[in-house]
Protein backbone atom coordinates (compact mmCIF):
# COMPACT_ATOMS: atom_id res chain seq x y z
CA UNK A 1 -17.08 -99.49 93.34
CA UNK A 2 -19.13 -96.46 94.18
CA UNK A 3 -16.62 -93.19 94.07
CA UNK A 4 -17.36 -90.22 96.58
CA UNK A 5 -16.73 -86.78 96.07
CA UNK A 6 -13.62 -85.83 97.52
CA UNK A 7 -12.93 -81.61 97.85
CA UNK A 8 -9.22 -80.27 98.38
CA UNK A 9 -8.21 -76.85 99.02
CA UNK A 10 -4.58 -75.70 98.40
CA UNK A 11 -2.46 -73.11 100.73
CA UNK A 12 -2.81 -71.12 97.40
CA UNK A 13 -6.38 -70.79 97.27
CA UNK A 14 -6.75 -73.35 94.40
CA UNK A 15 -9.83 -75.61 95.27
CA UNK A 16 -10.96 -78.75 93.62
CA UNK A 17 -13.81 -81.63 93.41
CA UNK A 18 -12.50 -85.30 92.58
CA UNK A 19 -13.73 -88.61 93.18
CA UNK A 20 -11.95 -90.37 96.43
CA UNK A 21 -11.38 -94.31 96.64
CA UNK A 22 -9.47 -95.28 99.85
CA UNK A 23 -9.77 -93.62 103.36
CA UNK A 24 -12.48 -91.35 103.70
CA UNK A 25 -11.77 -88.47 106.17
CA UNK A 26 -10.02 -85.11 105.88
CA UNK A 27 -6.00 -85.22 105.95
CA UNK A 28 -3.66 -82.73 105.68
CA UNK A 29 -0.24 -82.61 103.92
CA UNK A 30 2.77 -81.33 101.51
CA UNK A 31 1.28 -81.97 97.45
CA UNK A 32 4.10 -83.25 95.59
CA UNK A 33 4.40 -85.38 91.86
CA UNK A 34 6.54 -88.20 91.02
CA UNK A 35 7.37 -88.94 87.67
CA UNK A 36 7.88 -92.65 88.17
CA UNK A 37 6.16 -95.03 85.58
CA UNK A 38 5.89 -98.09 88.33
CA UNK A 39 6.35 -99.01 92.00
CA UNK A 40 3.32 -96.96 93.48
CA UNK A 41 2.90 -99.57 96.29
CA UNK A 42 6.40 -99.12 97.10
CA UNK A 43 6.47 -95.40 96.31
CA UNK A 44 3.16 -95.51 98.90
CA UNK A 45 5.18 -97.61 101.48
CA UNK A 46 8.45 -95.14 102.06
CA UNK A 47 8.39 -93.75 104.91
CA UNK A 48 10.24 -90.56 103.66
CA UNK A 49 6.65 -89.88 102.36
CA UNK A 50 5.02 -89.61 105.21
CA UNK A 51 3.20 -86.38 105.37
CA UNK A 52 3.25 -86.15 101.50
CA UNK A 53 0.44 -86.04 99.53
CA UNK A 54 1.42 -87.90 96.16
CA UNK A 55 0.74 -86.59 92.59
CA UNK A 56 1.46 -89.88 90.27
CA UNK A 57 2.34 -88.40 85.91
CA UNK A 58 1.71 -91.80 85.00
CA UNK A 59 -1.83 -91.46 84.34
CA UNK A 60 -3.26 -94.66 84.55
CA UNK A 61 -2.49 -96.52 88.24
CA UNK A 62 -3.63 -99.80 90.12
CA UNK A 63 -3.26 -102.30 87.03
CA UNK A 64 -0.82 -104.14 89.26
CA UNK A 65 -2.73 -104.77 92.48
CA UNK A 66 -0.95 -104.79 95.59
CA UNK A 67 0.78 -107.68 97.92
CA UNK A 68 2.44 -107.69 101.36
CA UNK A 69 5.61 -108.48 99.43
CA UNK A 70 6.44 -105.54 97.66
CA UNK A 71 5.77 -103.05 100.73
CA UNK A 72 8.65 -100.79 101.63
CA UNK A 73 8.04 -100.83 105.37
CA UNK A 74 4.56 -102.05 107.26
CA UNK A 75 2.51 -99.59 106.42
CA UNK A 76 1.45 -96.42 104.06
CA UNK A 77 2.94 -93.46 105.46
CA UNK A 78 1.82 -90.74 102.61
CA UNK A 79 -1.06 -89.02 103.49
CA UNK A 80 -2.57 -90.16 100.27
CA UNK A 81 -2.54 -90.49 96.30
CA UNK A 82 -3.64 -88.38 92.91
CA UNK A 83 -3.66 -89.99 90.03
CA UNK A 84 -5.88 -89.16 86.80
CA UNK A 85 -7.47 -92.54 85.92
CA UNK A 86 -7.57 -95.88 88.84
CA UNK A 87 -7.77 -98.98 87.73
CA UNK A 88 -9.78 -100.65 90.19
CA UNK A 89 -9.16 -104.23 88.66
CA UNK A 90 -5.94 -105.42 88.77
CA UNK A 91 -4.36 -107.89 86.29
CA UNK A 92 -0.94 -109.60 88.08
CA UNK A 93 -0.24 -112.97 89.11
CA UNK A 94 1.22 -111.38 92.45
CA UNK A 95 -1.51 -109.13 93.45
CA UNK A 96 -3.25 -109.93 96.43
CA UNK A 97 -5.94 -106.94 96.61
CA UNK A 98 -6.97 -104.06 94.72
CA UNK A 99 -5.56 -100.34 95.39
CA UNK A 100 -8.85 -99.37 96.83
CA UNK A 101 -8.81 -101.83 99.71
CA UNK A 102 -5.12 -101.30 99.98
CA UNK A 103 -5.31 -97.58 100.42
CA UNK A 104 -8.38 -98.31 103.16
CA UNK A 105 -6.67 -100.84 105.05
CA UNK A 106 -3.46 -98.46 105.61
CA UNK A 107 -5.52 -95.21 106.02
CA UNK A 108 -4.05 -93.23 103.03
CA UNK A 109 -6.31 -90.87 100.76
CA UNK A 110 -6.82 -92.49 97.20
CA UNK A 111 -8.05 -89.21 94.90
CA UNK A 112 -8.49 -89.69 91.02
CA UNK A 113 -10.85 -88.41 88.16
CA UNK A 114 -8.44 -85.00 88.29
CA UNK A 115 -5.88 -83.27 86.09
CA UNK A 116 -2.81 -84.54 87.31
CA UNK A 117 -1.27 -82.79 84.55
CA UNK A 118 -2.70 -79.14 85.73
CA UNK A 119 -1.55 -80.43 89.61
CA UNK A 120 1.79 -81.23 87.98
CA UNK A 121 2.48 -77.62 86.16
CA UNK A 122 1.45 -76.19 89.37
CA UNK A 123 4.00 -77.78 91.82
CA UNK A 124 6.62 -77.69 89.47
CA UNK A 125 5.92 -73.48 88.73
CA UNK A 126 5.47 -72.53 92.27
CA UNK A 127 6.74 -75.39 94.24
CA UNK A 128 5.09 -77.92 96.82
CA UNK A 129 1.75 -76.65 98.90
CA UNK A 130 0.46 -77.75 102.04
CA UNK A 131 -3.13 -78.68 101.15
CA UNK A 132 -6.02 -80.63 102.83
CA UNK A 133 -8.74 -83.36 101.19
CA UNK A 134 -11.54 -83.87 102.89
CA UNK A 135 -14.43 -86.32 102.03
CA UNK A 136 -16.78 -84.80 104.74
CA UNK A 137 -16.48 -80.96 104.19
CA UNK A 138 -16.99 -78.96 100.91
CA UNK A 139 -17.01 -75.75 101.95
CA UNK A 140 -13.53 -73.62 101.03
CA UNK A 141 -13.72 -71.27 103.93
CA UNK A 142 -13.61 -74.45 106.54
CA UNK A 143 -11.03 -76.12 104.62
CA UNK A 144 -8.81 -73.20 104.76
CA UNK A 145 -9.08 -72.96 108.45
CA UNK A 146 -8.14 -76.37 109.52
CA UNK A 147 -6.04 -75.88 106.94
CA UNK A 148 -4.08 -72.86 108.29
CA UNK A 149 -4.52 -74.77 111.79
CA UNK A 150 -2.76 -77.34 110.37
CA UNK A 151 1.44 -77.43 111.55
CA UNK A 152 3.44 -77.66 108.10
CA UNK A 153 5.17 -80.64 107.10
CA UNK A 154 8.85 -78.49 107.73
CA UNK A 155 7.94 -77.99 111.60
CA UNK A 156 7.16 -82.05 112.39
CA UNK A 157 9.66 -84.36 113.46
CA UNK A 158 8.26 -87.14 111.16
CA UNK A 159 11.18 -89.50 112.13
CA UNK A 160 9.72 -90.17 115.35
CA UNK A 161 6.60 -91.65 114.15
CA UNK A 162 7.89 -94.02 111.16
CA UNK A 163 11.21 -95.38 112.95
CA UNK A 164 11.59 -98.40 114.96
CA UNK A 165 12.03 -97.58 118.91
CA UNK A 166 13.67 -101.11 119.44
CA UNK A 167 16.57 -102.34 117.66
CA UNK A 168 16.42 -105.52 115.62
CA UNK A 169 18.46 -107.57 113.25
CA UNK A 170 17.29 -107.75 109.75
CA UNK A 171 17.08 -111.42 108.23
CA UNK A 172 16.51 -111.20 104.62
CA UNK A 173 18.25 -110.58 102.09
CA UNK A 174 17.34 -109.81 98.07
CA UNK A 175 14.25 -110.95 96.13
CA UNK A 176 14.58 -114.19 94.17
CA UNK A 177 12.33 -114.40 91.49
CA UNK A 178 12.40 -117.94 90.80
CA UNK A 179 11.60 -119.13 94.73
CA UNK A 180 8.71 -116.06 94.67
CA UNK A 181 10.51 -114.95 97.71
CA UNK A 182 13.21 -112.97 100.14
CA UNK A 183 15.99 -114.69 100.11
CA UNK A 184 18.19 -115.44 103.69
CA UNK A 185 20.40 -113.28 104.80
CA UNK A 186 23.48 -115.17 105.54
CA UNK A 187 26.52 -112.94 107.14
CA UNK A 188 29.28 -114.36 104.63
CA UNK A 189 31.53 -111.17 105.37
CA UNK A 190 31.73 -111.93 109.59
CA UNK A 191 31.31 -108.09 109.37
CA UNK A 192 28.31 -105.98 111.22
CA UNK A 193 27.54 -102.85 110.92
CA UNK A 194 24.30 -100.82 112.29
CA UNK A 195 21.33 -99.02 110.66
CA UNK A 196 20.20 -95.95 112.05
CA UNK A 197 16.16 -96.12 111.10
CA UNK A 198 15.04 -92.73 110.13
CA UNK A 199 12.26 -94.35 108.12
CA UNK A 200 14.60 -96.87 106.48
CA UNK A 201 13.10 -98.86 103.51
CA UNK A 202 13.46 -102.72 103.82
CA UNK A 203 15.14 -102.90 100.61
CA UNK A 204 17.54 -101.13 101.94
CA UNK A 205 18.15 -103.25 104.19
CA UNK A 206 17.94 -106.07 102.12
CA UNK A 207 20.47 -104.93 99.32
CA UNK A 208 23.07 -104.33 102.53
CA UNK A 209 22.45 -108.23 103.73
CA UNK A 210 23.03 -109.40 100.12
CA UNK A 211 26.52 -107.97 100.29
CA UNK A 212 27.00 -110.52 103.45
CA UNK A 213 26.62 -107.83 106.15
CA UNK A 214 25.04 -108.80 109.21
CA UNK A 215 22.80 -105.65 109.57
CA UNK A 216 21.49 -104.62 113.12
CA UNK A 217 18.93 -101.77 112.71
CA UNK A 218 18.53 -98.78 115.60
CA UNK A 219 16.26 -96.59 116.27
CA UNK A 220 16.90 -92.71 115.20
CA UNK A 221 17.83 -91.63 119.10
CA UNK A 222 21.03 -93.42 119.15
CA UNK A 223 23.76 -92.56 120.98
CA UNK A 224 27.27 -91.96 119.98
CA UNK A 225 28.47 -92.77 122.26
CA UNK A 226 27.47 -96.16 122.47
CA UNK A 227 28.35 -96.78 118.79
CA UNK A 228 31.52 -95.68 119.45
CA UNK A 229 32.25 -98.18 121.98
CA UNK A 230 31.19 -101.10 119.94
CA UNK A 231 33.25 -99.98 117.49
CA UNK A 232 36.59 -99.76 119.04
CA UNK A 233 35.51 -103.07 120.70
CA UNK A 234 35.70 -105.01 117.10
CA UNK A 235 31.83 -105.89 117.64
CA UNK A 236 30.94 -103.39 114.62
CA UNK A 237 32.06 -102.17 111.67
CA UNK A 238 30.52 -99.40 110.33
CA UNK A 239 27.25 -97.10 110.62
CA UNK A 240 24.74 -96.32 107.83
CA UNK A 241 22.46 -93.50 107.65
CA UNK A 242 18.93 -94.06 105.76
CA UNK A 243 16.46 -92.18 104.56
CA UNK A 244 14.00 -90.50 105.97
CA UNK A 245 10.86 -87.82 105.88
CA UNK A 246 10.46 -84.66 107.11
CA UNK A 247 12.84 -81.37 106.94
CA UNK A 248 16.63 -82.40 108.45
CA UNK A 249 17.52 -79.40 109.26
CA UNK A 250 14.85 -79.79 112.79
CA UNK A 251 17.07 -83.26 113.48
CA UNK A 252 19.52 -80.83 115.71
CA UNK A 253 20.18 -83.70 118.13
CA UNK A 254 20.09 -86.74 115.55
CA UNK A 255 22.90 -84.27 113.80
CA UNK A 256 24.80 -83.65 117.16
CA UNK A 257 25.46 -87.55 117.77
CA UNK A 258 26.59 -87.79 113.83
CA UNK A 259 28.92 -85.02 114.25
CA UNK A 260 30.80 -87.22 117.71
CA UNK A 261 31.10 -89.97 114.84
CA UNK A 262 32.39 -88.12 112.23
CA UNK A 263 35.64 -86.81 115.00
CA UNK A 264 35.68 -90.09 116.14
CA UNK A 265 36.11 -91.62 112.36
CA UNK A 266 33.72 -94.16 112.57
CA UNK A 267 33.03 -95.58 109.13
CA UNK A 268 29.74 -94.35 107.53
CA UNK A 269 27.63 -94.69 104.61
CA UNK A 270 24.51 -92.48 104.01
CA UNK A 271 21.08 -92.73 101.72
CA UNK A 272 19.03 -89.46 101.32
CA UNK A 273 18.09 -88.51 104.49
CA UNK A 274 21.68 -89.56 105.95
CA UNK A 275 23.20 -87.81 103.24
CA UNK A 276 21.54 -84.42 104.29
CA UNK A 277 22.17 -85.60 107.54
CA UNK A 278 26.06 -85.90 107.21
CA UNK A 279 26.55 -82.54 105.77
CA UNK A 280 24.27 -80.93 108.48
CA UNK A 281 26.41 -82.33 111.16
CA UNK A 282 29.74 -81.43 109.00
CA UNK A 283 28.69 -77.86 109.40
CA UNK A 284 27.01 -77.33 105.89
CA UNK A 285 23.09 -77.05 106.52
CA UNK A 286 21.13 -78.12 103.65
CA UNK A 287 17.85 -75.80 101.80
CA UNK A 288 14.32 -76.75 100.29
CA UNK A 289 14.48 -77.13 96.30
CA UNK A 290 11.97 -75.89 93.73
CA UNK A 291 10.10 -78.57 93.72
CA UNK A 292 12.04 -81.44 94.90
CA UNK A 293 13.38 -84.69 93.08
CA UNK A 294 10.84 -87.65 92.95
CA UNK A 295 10.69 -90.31 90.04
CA UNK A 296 12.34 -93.41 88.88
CA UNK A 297 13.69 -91.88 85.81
CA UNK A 298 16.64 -89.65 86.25
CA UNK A 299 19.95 -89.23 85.07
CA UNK A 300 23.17 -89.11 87.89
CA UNK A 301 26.57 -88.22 86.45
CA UNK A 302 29.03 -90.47 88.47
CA UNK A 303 32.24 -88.60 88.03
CA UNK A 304 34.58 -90.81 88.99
CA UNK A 305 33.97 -93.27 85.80
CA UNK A 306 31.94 -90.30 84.04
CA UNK A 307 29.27 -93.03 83.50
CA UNK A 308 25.53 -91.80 83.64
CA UNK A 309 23.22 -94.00 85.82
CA UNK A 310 19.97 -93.67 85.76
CA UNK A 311 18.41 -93.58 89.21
CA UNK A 312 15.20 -93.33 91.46
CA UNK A 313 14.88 -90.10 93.53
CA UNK A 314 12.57 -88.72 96.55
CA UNK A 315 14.13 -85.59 98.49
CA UNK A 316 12.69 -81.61 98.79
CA UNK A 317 15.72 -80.79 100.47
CA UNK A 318 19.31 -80.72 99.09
CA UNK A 319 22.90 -80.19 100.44
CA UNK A 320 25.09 -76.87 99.67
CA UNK A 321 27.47 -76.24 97.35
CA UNK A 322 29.84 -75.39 100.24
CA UNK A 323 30.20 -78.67 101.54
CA UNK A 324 32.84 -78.85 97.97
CA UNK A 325 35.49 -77.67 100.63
CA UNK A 326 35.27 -80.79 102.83
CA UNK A 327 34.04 -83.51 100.12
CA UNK A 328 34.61 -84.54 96.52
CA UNK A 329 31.62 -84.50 94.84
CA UNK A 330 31.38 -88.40 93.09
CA UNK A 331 27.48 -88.18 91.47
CA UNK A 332 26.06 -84.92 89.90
CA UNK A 333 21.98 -84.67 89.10
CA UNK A 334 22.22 -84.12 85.14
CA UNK A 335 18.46 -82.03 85.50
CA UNK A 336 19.50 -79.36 87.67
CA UNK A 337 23.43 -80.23 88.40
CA UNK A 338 22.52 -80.13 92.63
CA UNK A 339 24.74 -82.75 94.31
CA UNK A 340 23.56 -86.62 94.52
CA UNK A 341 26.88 -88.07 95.87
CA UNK A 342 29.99 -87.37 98.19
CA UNK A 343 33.05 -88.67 99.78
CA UNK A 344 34.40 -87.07 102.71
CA UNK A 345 38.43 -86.27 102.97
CA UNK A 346 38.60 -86.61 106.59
CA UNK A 347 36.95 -89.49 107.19
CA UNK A 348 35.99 -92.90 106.00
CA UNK A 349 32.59 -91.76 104.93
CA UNK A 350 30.19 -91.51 101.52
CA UNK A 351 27.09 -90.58 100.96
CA UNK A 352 24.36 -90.65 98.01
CA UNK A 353 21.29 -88.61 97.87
CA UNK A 354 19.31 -90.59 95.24
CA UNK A 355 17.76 -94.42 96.10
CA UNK A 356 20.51 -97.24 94.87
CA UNK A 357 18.11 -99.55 95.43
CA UNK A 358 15.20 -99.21 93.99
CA UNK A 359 16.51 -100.68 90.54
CA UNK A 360 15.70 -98.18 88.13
CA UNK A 361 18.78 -98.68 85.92
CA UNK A 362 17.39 -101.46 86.52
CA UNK A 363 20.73 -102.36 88.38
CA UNK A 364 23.20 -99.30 87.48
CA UNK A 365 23.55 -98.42 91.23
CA UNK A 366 23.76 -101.01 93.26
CA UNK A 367 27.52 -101.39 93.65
CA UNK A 368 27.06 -98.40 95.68
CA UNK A 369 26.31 -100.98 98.58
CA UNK A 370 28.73 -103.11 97.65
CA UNK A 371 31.32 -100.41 97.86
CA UNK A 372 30.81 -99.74 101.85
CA UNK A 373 30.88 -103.34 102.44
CA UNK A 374 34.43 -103.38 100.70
CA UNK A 375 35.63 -100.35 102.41
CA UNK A 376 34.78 -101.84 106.57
C-alpha cells in the first residue's frame, strides 16, 4: 500500500513527519508507550485507551493480522498507533484482515516509519503529552492551535462515551482453543453479581463467567441505591468495578454512589479503574504518575504468599500511600513499589490495579477472579 505523510506536533513543541496507514484525518490525544511484546489488537480494543495515542517498543507490528475474535470491546477506542516498522502482510491462521484496514474500519490513526525509541525516552523523561497527527495539515503553527484548542484528556469524562447505557447479561465465558471459540457461560455457582461498565474489557467479563458467575453488566450511572436493594433481596451477590479511561478523580458522582456501597457493605471487587475508584470514594484521591504503567511484562509482589507474578498493566493514575490506614496492601509494583493491590478492613472488598486477565504470566493472576467468586 501507498503510505501518506502524516505530521504530529507535541504540547512540547517537538514536531515530526511519518508515514500514516489507517484513518486519515487530524486527531488529538495523550502520547503514551507500552512495552508489551503482543496483543496490539487487544491493546487497540481497551477502552481505557480511549483518548490515548499509543507508542508500541516492540518495533516490528501487524505480523499477526487482526480478527473480530480477539477484540477487547466493539471497537478501537485509542486515538491511534506508533510503531517503528508495520507489517502490512500478516502471517496467522486466525487473521481475518490486515492492520491497515483494521485501523480504517475503526477510525484509529496507524503512524510508523518513526523512532519509537526517541518517542519512548521522551515520555518516559518528561512524562505523557497531549499531541495532534494530522494527515491534512503540515504546518506547526496550525497544529499548535487546534492543538491548544483541543480539551486535555484529564478534563473529559471518557466513561460516557465507551460504556454501555443499557444493561445486559454477558453469555460467554473463556476461549477454548481446541473448538476455535468462546466458550458458554453456564452459571454453575447460582450466584450473580453486577458489572459496573466503565469501559469494561470482555475478557473481563469472560474470566468472571468461567468462575460460574452469572454476570449482569450496568452502565457507569448506576445507582446505589438500587444495587443495594437487590442485594438485601438475595437477587445479587456482589458488585465489580472495571476498568476504565480517562482521569477518576472527575468521576465525583460515579465515586459518590461507591461510597453508599462501601457503608452499606456490599461485596466488591475492583480492576484498574475500580481500584482508583474505591479509594477515591474511601476518601483517599488518587495522582497522575511519571509516565504511567502500560506493558505486558511487569513484575507484582503479592505479599501475602511473597510470590512475584508477572502481570499486564495500563493506568497514568495511581492510588496514595494513605489509603495504608484503611487497607492492607496484598500486591506491590516491583518497578517503582506504587500499590497494585488492596483489601479493605471494613468491608468485604479488594481491589487490583494491574489486568488479571490478560494472561501475561501467562496464567499467574487469574485466581484473583476466582477469589471474589469464593468470597460472595
Amino acid at each position: 500500500m501507498m503510505l501518506k505523510p502524516v505530521w504530529i506536533y507535541l504540547e512540547n513543541g517537538v514536531f515530526l513527519e511519518a508515514k500514516s496507514f489507517g484513518f486519515e484525518g487530524s486527531k488529538t490525544g495523550e502520547i503514551v508507550f507500552n512495552t508489551s511484546m503482543s496483543g496490539y489488537q487487544e491493546i487497540m480494543s481497551d477502552p481505557s485507551y480511549a483518548g490515548q495515542f499509543i507508542v508500541f517498543t516492540m518495533p516490528e507490528i501487524g505480523i499477526v493480522g487482526c480478527n473480530d475474535d480477539d477484540m477487547e470491546s466493539k471497537t478501537v477506542h485509542a486515538s491511534g498507533m506508533f510503531v517503528r516498522s508495520l507489517n502490512e502482510m500478516p502471517s496467522n491462521f486466525r487473521s481475518t484482515e490486515c492492520l491497515p484496514t483494521f485501523l480504517q474500519k475503526h477510525e484509529s490513526m496507524g503512524i510508523c516509519d518513526i523512532d519509537t525509541r526517541y518517542l519512548t525516552k521522551m515520555i518516559r523523561d518528561s512524562g505523557p503529552k497531549m499531541m495532534i497527527a494530522s494527515t491534512e495539515i503540515s504546518d506547526p503553527a496550525k497544529l499548535k492551535a487546534m492543538l491548544t484548542a483541543s480539551p486535555r484528556i484529564e478534563d473529559v469524562n471518557y466513561i460516557e462515551k465507551v460504556g454501555t447505557t443499557k444493561s445486559y447479561l454477558h453469555v460467554s465465558s473463556v476461549w477454548n482453543a481446541d473448538t476455535q471459540s468462546y466458550e458458554k457461560a453456564t452459571n454453575s455457582l447460582g450466584k450473580k453479581i453486577l458489572a459496573v461498565d466503565f469501559g469494561i474489557k470482555r475478557n473481563i467479563l469472560n474470566e468472571l463467567c468461567a468462575t460460574g458467575l452469572e454476570v449482569e453488566v450496568i452502565p457507569h450511572d448506576f445507582s446505589a441505591d438500587d444495587i443495594m436493594k437487590r442485594y438485601k433481596s438475595g437477587e445479587i451477590s456482589g458488585l465489580f468495578l472495571s476498568n476504565g479511561p480517562g482521569d477518576p478523580l472527575i468521576l465525583k458522582k460515579e465515586a459518590a454512589q461507591i461510597t453508599k456501597l462501601i457503608e452499606a457493605k456490599v461485596p466488591m471487587f475492583a480492576i484498574c479503574l475500580g481500584h482508583q475508584l474505591l479509594s477515591i470514594a474511601h476518601g483517599h484521591p488518587t495522582y497522575k504518575l511519571k509516565f504511567g504503567q502500560h506493558g505486558g511484562n511487569h513484575p507484582v509482589k503479592n505479599t501475602k504468599t511473597n510470590v512475584v507474578e508477572i502481570t499486564a498493566q495500563n493506568h497514568n493514575y495511581n492510588v496514595p500511600e494513605s489509603v495504608c490506614s484503611i487497607a492492607k496492601v496484598t500486591h506491590i509494583n516491583l518497578f517503582d513499589n506504587t500499590i497494585e493491590g488492596l483489601e479493605y478492613n471494613d468491608a468485604p472488598i479488594f481491589s487490583v490495579q494491574h489486568h488479571p486477565e490478560a494472561s501475561p504470566g501467562p496464567h499467574e493472576s487469574k485466581y484473583i477472579f476466582q477469589e471474589f467468586a469464593n468470597r460472595l
